[in-house]
Coordinates of C-alpha atoms in Angstrom, one line a residue:
Chain A
M3 CA 46.5 -17.8 55.1
A4 CA 48.8 -15.2 56.5
I5 CA 49.8 -11.4 56.1
K6 CA 51.2 -11.0 52.3
V7 CA 54.1 -8.5 51.9
Q8 CA 54.4 -7.4 48.7
V9 CA 58.4 -6.4 47.6
P10 CA 59.1 -4.0 44.9
T11 CA 61.3 -5.0 42.3
P12 CA 64.3 -3.3 43.3
M13 CA 64.6 -4.8 46.6
R14 CA 63.6 -8.4 45.1
E15 CA 66.9 -9.5 45.2
A16 CA 67.4 -8.8 49.1
A17 CA 63.9 -10.9 49.4
G18 CA 65.3 -14.0 47.9
G19 CA 63.8 -13.1 44.6
N20 CA 60.3 -13.0 45.9
A21 CA 57.7 -10.5 44.6
E22 CA 55.6 -11.4 47.9
V23 CA 56.6 -12.8 51.0
A24 CA 54.4 -14.3 53.6
V25 CA 54.9 -13.2 57.4
A26 CA 53.0 -13.3 60.8
G27 CA 52.3 -10.7 63.5
A28 CA 49.7 -8.5 64.8
T29 CA 51.0 -5.3 63.6
V30 CA 52.7 -3.8 60.6
K31 CA 56.0 -3.5 63.0
D32 CA 55.8 -7.3 63.7
A33 CA 54.9 -8.3 60.0
L34 CA 57.9 -6.1 59.1
A35 CA 60.0 -7.4 61.7
D36 CA 59.3 -11.0 60.8
L37 CA 60.0 -10.1 57.1
V38 CA 63.6 -8.8 57.8
R39 CA 63.8 -11.8 60.2
Q40 CA 63.1 -13.8 56.8
Y41 CA 65.6 -11.8 54.8
P42 CA 68.1 -10.0 56.9
A43 CA 69.3 -8.3 53.9
L44 CA 66.4 -6.0 53.8
G45 CA 66.9 -4.6 57.2
S46 CA 69.3 -2.1 56.1
K47 CA 67.0 -1.0 52.8
L48 CA 63.9 -0.4 55.2
F49 CA 65.1 0.8 58.4
D50 CA 67.9 3.5 59.8
G51 CA 68.4 3.4 63.3
G52 CA 65.2 1.4 64.1
K53 CA 63.0 4.0 62.1
V54 CA 61.2 3.2 58.4
R55 CA 63.4 5.3 56.0
P56 CA 61.8 8.5 55.1
Y57 CA 61.4 7.4 51.5
V58 CA 59.9 4.0 52.1
N59 CA 56.1 4.1 51.9
I60 CA 53.7 1.6 53.6
F61 CA 50.5 0.6 52.5
V62 CA 48.0 -1.8 54.3
N63 CA 45.1 -3.0 51.9
D64 CA 45.9 0.0 49.7
E65 CA 45.8 2.4 52.4
D66 CA 49.2 4.6 53.3
V67 CA 49.9 3.5 57.0
R68 CA 50.4 7.5 57.9
Y69 CA 46.9 8.0 57.6
L70 CA 46.1 4.8 60.1
D71 CA 48.2 4.0 63.1
D72 CA 51.6 4.2 61.1
L73 CA 53.8 1.2 62.4
D74 CA 50.8 0.4 65.1
T75 CA 48.6 -0.3 62.3
K76 CA 47.0 -3.9 63.1
V77 CA 47.3 -6.6 60.8
T78 CA 45.1 -9.9 60.5
D79 CA 45.7 -13.0 58.2
G80 CA 44.8 -12.0 54.3
V81 CA 46.1 -8.4 54.8
V82 CA 48.3 -7.3 52.0
V83 CA 51.2 -4.7 53.1
A84 CA 52.8 -3.2 50.1
L85 CA 56.2 -1.6 50.2
I86 CA 56.7 1.4 47.9
P87 CA 59.1 3.9 47.0
A88 CA 58.0 7.5 47.4
V89 CA 57.5 9.4 44.3
A90 CA 56.6 12.9 43.1
G91 CA 55.2 14.7 40.2
G92 CA 52.4 16.8 39.3
Chain B
M12 CA 75.2 21.1 19.7
P13 CA 76.1 20.5 23.5
T14 CA 77.8 17.5 24.8
D15 CA 75.9 15.5 27.4
F16 CA 77.9 16.4 30.5
A17 CA 75.7 14.5 32.6
T18 CA 77.8 11.8 34.6
G19 CA 75.4 9.7 36.2
L20 CA 72.4 9.5 38.8
R21 CA 73.3 10.4 42.5
C22 CA 71.2 9.5 45.5
R23 CA 70.3 12.5 47.3
V24 CA 70.3 10.8 50.9
C25 CA 73.6 8.7 50.5
G26 CA 75.1 9.9 47.7
K27 CA 75.6 6.7 45.8
L28 CA 76.2 6.8 41.9
Y29 CA 74.1 4.9 39.5
P30 CA 74.5 4.6 35.8
K31 CA 72.3 6.9 33.7
G32 CA 69.2 4.9 33.1
P33 CA 65.5 4.8 33.5
T34 CA 65.4 4.6 37.5
N35 CA 64.3 7.1 40.1
F36 CA 65.4 5.9 43.6
C37 CA 68.5 4.6 45.4
T38 CA 68.3 0.4 45.7
D39 CA 69.9 1.0 49.1
D40 CA 67.7 3.4 50.7
F41 CA 64.7 4.4 48.4
G42 CA 66.4 7.9 48.4
P43 CA 65.7 10.1 45.2
L44 CA 68.1 9.9 42.5
E45 CA 69.3 13.2 40.7
V46 CA 71.4 13.8 37.6
D47 CA 74.9 14.5 38.6
Y48 CA 77.4 16.6 36.0
D49 CA 80.9 17.2 35.1
Y50 CA 80.5 20.8 36.2
D51 CA 84.8 21.6 35.3
A52 CA 84.0 20.6 32.1
I53 CA 80.7 22.6 31.6
R54 CA 82.5 25.6 32.7
A55 CA 85.1 25.0 30.2
N56 CA 82.7 24.6 27.2
I57 CA 80.0 27.2 28.2
S58 CA 80.0 31.1 27.6
R59 CA 77.1 33.7 27.8
D60 CA 78.3 34.4 23.9
K61 CA 77.7 31.0 22.9
I62 CA 74.2 31.0 24.8
A63 CA 73.5 34.1 23.1
R64 CA 73.9 33.0 19.7
R65 CA 71.4 30.0 20.2
P66 CA 67.9 30.0 19.7
K67 CA 65.5 31.3 22.5
S68 CA 64.8 28.1 24.0
M69 CA 65.2 26.2 27.0
W70 CA 67.9 24.2 25.0
R71 CA 70.1 27.0 25.0
Y72 CA 71.5 25.9 28.3
G73 CA 71.8 22.4 26.9
E74 CA 75.4 21.9 28.5
L75 CA 73.4 22.1 31.9
L76 CA 70.7 19.5 30.8
P77 CA 71.2 15.5 30.5
V78 CA 70.4 15.2 26.8
A79 CA 73.3 15.2 24.1
G80 CA 73.3 17.3 21.0
V81 CA 69.6 18.2 19.7
P82 CA 66.7 17.1 22.0
S83 CA 64.6 14.7 19.8
V84 CA 61.4 15.9 21.7
G85 CA 60.2 19.6 22.3
P86 CA 63.4 21.8 20.7
Q87 CA 61.7 24.9 20.5
V88 CA 60.0 24.5 24.6
G89 CA 61.0 27.5 26.9
G90 CA 62.1 30.9 26.4
T91 CA 59.2 32.4 27.8
P92 CA 58.8 36.2 28.7
L93 CA 60.1 37.8 31.9
I94 CA 57.9 40.5 32.1
R95 CA 58.4 43.8 34.3
A96 CA 55.3 44.2 36.1
D97 CA 54.8 47.6 37.3
R98 CA 51.0 47.9 37.7
L99 CA 51.1 44.8 39.7
A100 CA 53.8 45.8 41.5
D101 CA 52.0 49.4 42.4
A102 CA 48.8 47.3 43.1
L103 CA 50.6 45.2 45.9
G104 CA 52.9 48.2 47.2
V105 CA 56.3 47.0 46.0
E106 CA 59.0 48.7 43.8
R107 CA 60.2 46.0 41.7
L108 CA 58.4 42.7 40.3
W109 CA 58.9 40.5 37.3
I110 CA 56.7 37.7 36.4
K111 CA 58.2 34.8 34.8
N112 CA 55.4 33.8 32.6
D113 CA 55.3 30.0 31.7
A114 CA 51.5 30.4 30.9
V115 CA 52.8 31.1 27.4
N116 CA 55.1 28.2 27.2
F117 CA 55.1 25.9 23.9
P118 CA 53.1 23.6 23.3
T119 CA 50.8 23.3 26.1
L120 CA 50.8 26.7 28.3
S121 CA 52.5 25.5 31.5
F122 CA 56.0 24.8 32.6
K123 CA 55.5 21.3 32.5
D124 CA 56.6 21.5 28.8
R125 CA 60.0 22.0 30.0
V126 CA 60.5 18.9 32.0
V127 CA 58.3 16.8 29.4
S128 CA 61.0 17.9 26.7
V129 CA 63.9 16.3 28.8
A130 CA 62.0 13.4 30.0
L131 CA 60.5 12.3 26.5
S132 CA 64.2 12.9 24.6
K133 CA 65.4 10.5 27.3
A134 CA 62.6 8.1 26.8
R135 CA 63.6 7.9 23.3
E136 CA 67.1 7.3 24.1
F137 CA 66.6 4.5 26.1
G138 CA 64.4 2.8 23.4
M139 CA 60.9 3.3 25.1
R140 CA 57.9 3.1 22.8
T141 CA 55.3 3.3 25.5
V142 CA 55.3 6.7 28.3
G143 CA 53.0 8.0 30.5
C144 CA 52.1 10.2 33.6
A145 CA 50.5 10.7 37.0
S146 CA 49.1 14.2 36.5
T147 CA 47.2 16.8 38.3
G148 CA 46.4 18.1 34.6
N149 CA 49.2 20.2 33.4
L150 CA 51.7 17.7 32.9
A151 CA 49.1 15.4 31.5
N152 CA 48.5 18.0 28.5
S153 CA 52.3 18.1 27.9
V154 CA 53.1 14.4 27.7
A155 CA 50.1 14.2 25.7
A156 CA 50.9 16.6 23.1
Q157 CA 54.9 16.0 23.2
A158 CA 54.5 11.9 22.7
A159 CA 52.3 12.6 19.8
Q160 CA 55.0 14.8 18.3
A161 CA 57.4 12.3 19.5
G162 CA 55.3 9.0 18.0
L163 CA 54.9 7.4 21.2
E164 CA 52.2 5.5 22.7
T165 CA 50.8 7.2 26.0
F166 CA 49.0 6.4 28.9
I167 CA 47.6 9.0 31.3
L168 CA 46.6 8.7 34.6
V169 CA 44.7 11.4 36.4
P170 CA 42.4 12.0 39.3
A171 CA 38.7 11.5 37.7
D172 CA 37.5 14.9 39.1
L173 CA 40.0 17.1 37.3
E174 CA 39.2 20.2 35.4
R175 CA 37.5 19.2 31.8
A176 CA 39.9 21.4 29.9
K177 CA 42.9 19.6 31.3
I178 CA 41.1 16.1 30.5
F179 CA 40.3 17.3 26.9
G180 CA 43.5 19.1 26.4
T181 CA 45.3 15.5 27.1
A182 CA 42.5 13.3 25.2
V183 CA 42.9 15.5 22.0
Y184 CA 46.3 14.4 21.2
G185 CA 45.3 10.9 21.4
A186 CA 46.5 9.8 24.4
K187 CA 44.8 7.3 26.4
V188 CA 43.6 9.0 29.6
I189 CA 42.4 6.8 32.6
G190 CA 40.3 8.8 35.0
C191 CA 41.0 7.4 38.5
T192 CA 38.9 7.7 41.5
G193 CA 40.7 9.2 44.2
T194 CA 43.1 11.6 44.8
Y195 CA 46.6 12.3 43.0
D196 CA 48.7 10.8 45.6
E197 CA 46.5 7.2 44.8
V198 CA 47.1 7.6 40.9
N199 CA 50.6 8.3 41.6
R200 CA 51.3 5.2 43.5
L201 CA 49.3 3.3 40.8
C202 CA 51.7 4.7 38.3
T203 CA 54.8 3.7 40.5
Q204 CA 53.5 0.2 40.3
I205 CA 52.9 -0.1 36.7
A206 CA 56.1 1.4 35.7
L207 CA 58.0 -0.9 38.2
K208 CA 55.9 -4.0 36.4
Y209 CA 55.7 -2.7 32.9
G210 CA 58.9 -0.8 32.6
W211 CA 57.0 1.8 30.8
G212 CA 58.6 5.4 30.5
F213 CA 56.6 7.1 33.2
V214 CA 57.9 10.8 32.9
N215 CA 57.4 11.7 36.8
V216 CA 58.3 8.4 38.0
N217 CA 61.3 6.4 36.4
L218 CA 62.3 9.3 34.1
R219 CA 62.0 11.5 37.1
P220 CA 66.0 12.2 37.5
F221 CA 65.9 13.3 34.2
Y222 CA 62.5 15.4 33.9
A223 CA 63.1 17.4 36.9
E224 CA 66.1 18.8 35.6
G225 CA 63.8 20.5 32.7
S226 CA 62.7 22.5 35.5
K227 CA 66.0 24.4 36.0
T228 CA 65.4 26.2 32.6
M229 CA 62.9 28.6 34.5
G230 CA 65.9 29.8 36.4
Y231 CA 68.6 30.1 33.9
E232 CA 66.0 32.2 31.9
I233 CA 65.1 34.2 34.8
A234 CA 68.9 35.0 35.4
E235 CA 69.8 35.6 31.9
D236 CA 67.0 38.0 31.5
L237 CA 68.1 39.8 34.5
G238 CA 71.4 40.6 32.7
W239 CA 73.2 37.2 34.2
R240 CA 72.1 38.0 37.9
F241 CA 69.9 36.8 40.8
P242 CA 66.8 38.6 42.1
Q243 CA 66.1 39.1 45.8
H244 CA 63.2 37.0 45.9
V245 CA 61.6 34.2 44.1
V246 CA 58.0 33.2 44.7
C247 CA 57.2 30.0 43.5
P248 CA 54.0 27.7 43.6
M249 CA 54.5 24.2 44.9
A250 CA 52.9 20.8 44.3
G251 CA 55.5 18.2 44.6
G252 CA 58.0 20.6 45.7
A253 CA 60.4 20.2 43.0
L254 CA 60.4 23.0 41.1
I255 CA 61.6 25.7 43.8
G256 CA 64.3 23.5 44.6
K257 CA 65.1 23.3 40.7
I258 CA 65.1 26.8 40.3
H259 CA 67.6 27.5 43.2
K260 CA 69.7 24.8 41.9
A261 CA 69.9 26.6 38.5
F262 CA 71.1 29.7 40.4
T263 CA 74.0 27.8 42.3
E264 CA 75.0 26.0 38.8
L265 CA 75.3 29.2 36.9
T266 CA 77.6 30.6 39.8
R267 CA 79.6 27.2 39.4
V268 CA 79.9 27.2 35.8
G269 CA 81.0 31.2 35.9
L270 CA 78.0 32.3 33.7
V271 CA 77.2 34.4 36.9
D272 CA 79.6 35.9 38.9
Q273 CA 77.7 36.6 42.4
P274 CA 77.0 34.0 44.8
V275 CA 73.5 33.1 45.3
T276 CA 71.8 35.2 48.3
T277 CA 67.9 34.8 46.6
K278 CA 65.6 34.0 49.3
M279 CA 62.9 31.3 47.8
W280 CA 59.4 31.3 48.6
G281 CA 56.5 28.9 48.5
A282 CA 53.0 29.1 47.7
Q283 CA 50.2 26.6 48.4
A284 CA 46.5 26.4 48.8
A285 CA 45.0 26.1 52.3
G286 CA 42.9 23.5 51.0
C287 CA 46.1 21.2 50.4
N288 CA 49.1 23.0 52.2
P289 CA 51.6 20.2 53.5
I290 CA 55.0 21.8 52.5
S291 CA 53.6 25.3 53.6
D292 CA 52.6 23.8 57.1
C293 CA 55.6 21.8 57.5
V294 CA 57.8 25.2 57.0
K295 CA 55.2 27.2 59.3
S296 CA 55.3 24.5 62.1
G297 CA 58.9 23.9 62.2
R298 CA 58.4 20.3 61.4
E299 CA 61.5 19.1 59.7
R300 CA 59.2 16.5 57.2
H301 CA 55.8 17.3 56.1
K302 CA 52.7 15.8 57.2
P303 CA 50.7 14.4 54.5
V304 CA 47.3 15.6 53.6
R305 CA 45.0 13.1 53.0
K306 CA 42.1 14.5 51.2
P307 CA 42.8 17.7 49.2
T308 CA 40.1 20.3 49.0
T309 CA 41.0 23.5 47.0
I310 CA 40.1 24.7 43.5
C311 CA 43.8 24.8 42.8
K312 CA 44.2 21.3 41.5
S313 CA 47.5 21.6 39.8
L314 CA 48.7 22.1 43.5
A315 CA 46.6 19.5 45.2
I316 CA 49.5 17.1 45.8
G317 CA 48.8 15.6 49.4
D318 CA 52.1 13.9 49.8
P319 CA 55.1 15.7 48.1
A320 CA 58.1 13.8 48.0
D321 CA 60.3 16.9 47.5
G322 CA 58.5 18.5 50.4
Y323 CA 61.3 17.8 52.5
F324 CA 63.9 19.4 50.5
A325 CA 61.4 22.2 49.5
A326 CA 61.1 23.0 53.3
K327 CA 64.8 22.7 53.9
L328 CA 65.5 25.1 51.2
M329 CA 62.9 27.8 52.1
R330 CA 64.7 27.6 55.8
D331 CA 68.2 27.8 54.5
T332 CA 67.8 30.7 52.3
G333 CA 65.6 32.6 54.6
G334 CA 62.7 32.4 52.8
W335 CA 59.1 31.3 54.1
A336 CA 56.1 29.5 52.8
E337 CA 52.5 30.7 53.1
D338 CA 49.0 29.3 51.9
V339 CA 46.0 31.2 50.9
T340 CA 42.1 30.2 50.5
D341 CA 40.3 29.5 47.5
E342 CA 38.7 32.9 47.7
E343 CA 42.2 34.6 47.7
I344 CA 43.0 32.4 44.8
V345 CA 40.2 33.8 42.6
D346 CA 41.3 37.3 43.8
G347 CA 45.0 36.6 42.7
M348 CA 44.1 35.6 39.7
L349 CA 41.7 38.5 38.9
L350 CA 44.4 41.0 40.2
L351 CA 47.1 39.5 38.0
A352 CA 45.0 39.6 34.8
R353 CA 43.8 43.0 35.7
T354 CA 46.9 44.5 36.0
E355 CA 49.5 42.8 33.7
G356 CA 47.0 40.9 31.0
V357 CA 48.4 37.6 32.2
F358 CA 45.7 35.1 32.7
A359 CA 47.4 32.4 34.9
E360 CA 45.7 29.2 36.2
T361 CA 44.9 28.7 39.8
A362 CA 48.3 28.0 40.9
G363 CA 49.2 31.6 39.3
G364 CA 46.4 33.2 41.6
T365 CA 47.7 31.3 44.8
T366 CA 51.3 32.7 43.9
V367 CA 50.2 36.3 43.6
S368 CA 48.1 36.4 46.6
V369 CA 50.6 34.4 48.7
L370 CA 53.3 37.4 47.4
R371 CA 50.6 39.8 49.1
K372 CA 50.2 37.6 52.2
L373 CA 53.9 37.4 52.8
L374 CA 54.3 41.6 52.1
E375 CA 51.9 42.1 54.6
Q376 CA 53.2 39.8 57.1
G377 CA 56.4 42.1 56.4
R378 CA 58.8 39.3 55.4
I379 CA 59.7 40.3 52.1
P380 CA 60.8 44.0 52.1
R381 CA 58.7 46.0 49.6
N382 CA 61.9 47.6 48.4
E383 CA 63.8 44.6 46.9
E384 CA 63.5 42.7 43.6
I385 CA 61.1 40.1 43.4
V386 CA 60.2 37.7 40.7
I387 CA 56.9 35.4 40.9
C388 CA 56.8 32.2 38.7
I389 CA 53.7 31.8 36.9
T390 CA 53.4 28.3 36.0
G391 CA 50.4 27.8 33.9
N392 CA 47.6 29.1 31.8
G393 CA 44.0 30.4 33.0
L394 CA 42.1 29.2 29.9
K395 CA 42.5 25.6 31.4
T396 CA 41.1 26.5 34.4
Q397 CA 38.0 28.8 33.7
D398 CA 35.7 27.1 35.7
A399 CA 37.4 28.7 39.0
V400 CA 36.6 32.2 37.9
F401 CA 33.4 31.7 36.4
E402 CA 31.3 33.2 39.0
A403 CA 33.5 35.7 39.6
I404 CA 33.1 37.2 36.2
E405 CA 30.4 39.6 35.1
E406 CA 27.8 38.2 32.1
P407 CA 28.3 40.4 29.3
A408 CA 25.1 42.8 28.6
V409 CA 23.4 42.2 25.3
I410 CA 22.0 44.4 23.5
K411 CA 20.5 45.0 20.1
P412 CA 23.2 46.3 17.7
T413 CA 22.1 50.1 17.6
L414 CA 23.4 53.2 18.7
A415 CA 20.5 54.0 20.8
E416 CA 20.8 50.7 23.0
F417 CA 24.3 51.0 23.3
E418 CA 24.2 54.4 24.3
A419 CA 21.4 53.7 26.8
L420 CA 23.5 51.2 28.3
S421 CA 26.7 53.3 28.7
G422 CA 25.4 56.6 29.1
S423 CA 27.3 56.8 32.1
L424 CA 30.6 55.1 30.7
T425 CA 30.6 57.6 27.2
A426 CA 32.6 60.9 27.5
E427 CA 32.1 63.8 25.0
P428 CA 30.7 62.5 21.4
V429 CA 33.2 63.2 19.1
L430 CA 30.5 64.2 16.5
A431 CA 27.3 66.1 17.7

């Protein structure tokens, strides 16, 4: 079992058409680095100057990483990392 | 009827242009998309006279909205009163105060009728049969009502602990209401996932660029009712943070298309509840981006969005225009509701109480001068959030229907009897 990254529809083309990609790593940062290593086209969509773009929200097992340790949040095998665009409303 | 002058959707971060369609973010950087218009063409086609001859609804400014011709949903929405509020002005110690009263908007008594009218008109244009939203209540009411009128199937997802009146006021129209455990932000995320997977028309997700444009009409109406000019200050409640930006955008557009011949110098002020204040905290702390509030705790549920997607833009706008943001306690929110009701006869929901009390705070801080023109935006009706004021209202006295009992009760209140 590996860490699974869920890729939202608009990013799938850059992820070889995959809705889910298996990655390895000990933190969210590592996991995303592995994702970009496998699919380099995702790099500029997710990051700007080494920082995650402000409208990309990252969830680890349904918890927003901003409430955890952000990119340093620990991940282990079986964990699901979801990438979801920020949206508003009310 | 007006032509559709919208030219496409533009990323607010990188400026990339997309064709008009049910999509809400840039595929390059996930930045939010916004409707782009051919303002030169609008300028050549619009005039104050033309607008004055049209019915008093938000659609009289149709050239500045992304729908062609007669909207298929909500043609009567908007056109709410701008009230000169002299008694509230006296109570707050200011000279010139107006209330933009969307507590009486048609059909569901909140400003959300404006955004939903645009969103569902577009949903029909895009051939969608199923629509929905994530909502703190007012949006749910409006989507349910207007989707019923449009004959669309509706899924509404709300936090399960919402005010009962807002849940009833959604289910009554036949919408499928789903209460989710968790916060608004969690519900919103679920809707994003559903919209991406099923392609349904979620008004605040994949129809968002069109939806948000509806809010501008509050700004057009304020300017027209003031005689085609702008107030010096606008105080606005903030949930997702979009409304404050859209009112200001409306003002700049009116200048750009020649309907108002003065530059926009209005200062924009934002109101939040202390129990969920990511945007006002961002402004006050000087941070560029807001820090999300994980578990909002306030009676003002309609503003309880912990992670407002327009938070960055709202905070920047307030700084750029010389405004500021504040937040008030639940007790102050109730005080604000009662003050507004008892001075102006306007029963606003908790967001209105928040706005009134934030204005009071900004005046006390000396940030808004007392002799300048102020408009406060009331965005929803108090009948929907009665729970918030139940405890603050005295129970009525009960008497037998006899004159003697009435006189015994009201002795101190009665003046001279008319007939001895």
